[in-house]
């Protein structure tokens, strides 16, 4: 990754330590295989950000030394989690950190998007240039795979809740913020269950 700039659009990626990630894949994969998959998915997201080349920088929020080392080796900034806390709290801390550092906007991006492409990121940045809030729902239209925000963040996020998509949309519309939805397969498809894994492997 190139040297980060404080201003512009930053990618914020929350990543649980590789050795504890993907617990819902336990019926299909051993612990070492789950850790390897989590690292591969994370690397793919960073590779895609690098290939797209338009982000001011990347901030990885994590509770794991393994993730921190991998992120720093790629030139990403790292925000270490404190005691166990919800995903929304972790992301809100990251957004606050970026705002304090002078970032104008942030794209919260999940670290397990195997179909993510530079074109997906192009679409996200284009939408963020026109709207204060950009929401990319997951494939079930319940969770949120990506969330673009102007900084400082206009509301606390709802990541980690099963209906975060609806909550994010309600938070944005309730504040009369210019909001758009971004539906793209590369942003919608994550790997959380054996069924997700089968879908990705079968492609």
Phi, psi and omega in degrees: 000146177285167181299131184289151173250144184293321184271178179090199182262124175256148169267131176246117185241113174275130183221122175284151181310138186302323185290347179240006184279159171061042182296332180287353175268007183305323178296341185248334187226145175288163178306314178298323180292324178293319178297318179297317180296316180301318178294318180296319179295317178299313179299322180296318179297316178295320177300320182291320176298316178300315183294325180288319166075012185248003181273145177290332180177177180231131174244123178255122177260122187209157174256005188243135174298324182295318178292317180300316179297317180295320181293313181295326178295336179265003178088010179276151171281155184232134172243115183278134175291152173272217176303162182311130182210162183292157182300319179300320179295317179300313182292320179298323176296319179295318178296320178296320178298315181295319178298317179298324181280356174102006178293141181275324183212161179218142172249109174284126188226127178292151186266016183226055183246088188291341181260006182298137179232161174304327179296326176296318179290323174304314182296321180295314181293322177298318179293322180293334178290340183251342187226149178286331182226129176236123183242124175251105180286160175284181186295338180266001183058037176237308180271181180236120180270333178208147181216117177261132184221145164285149182248148000294151185303133183282350179201159175289139181281166181243022179301146181096344177265144188297334182248037186299329179301310180297320181293318178296318179296317180295320180297318181290312183291326178295336178261008178055044178267144174297119190226141174221154176259141181237106182254106178219138184301321181297334177267340187270333189264110175249184182232096181240334184231163176304327178296319176299318181297317178298320180298316183291317182295327185282348183287000000 
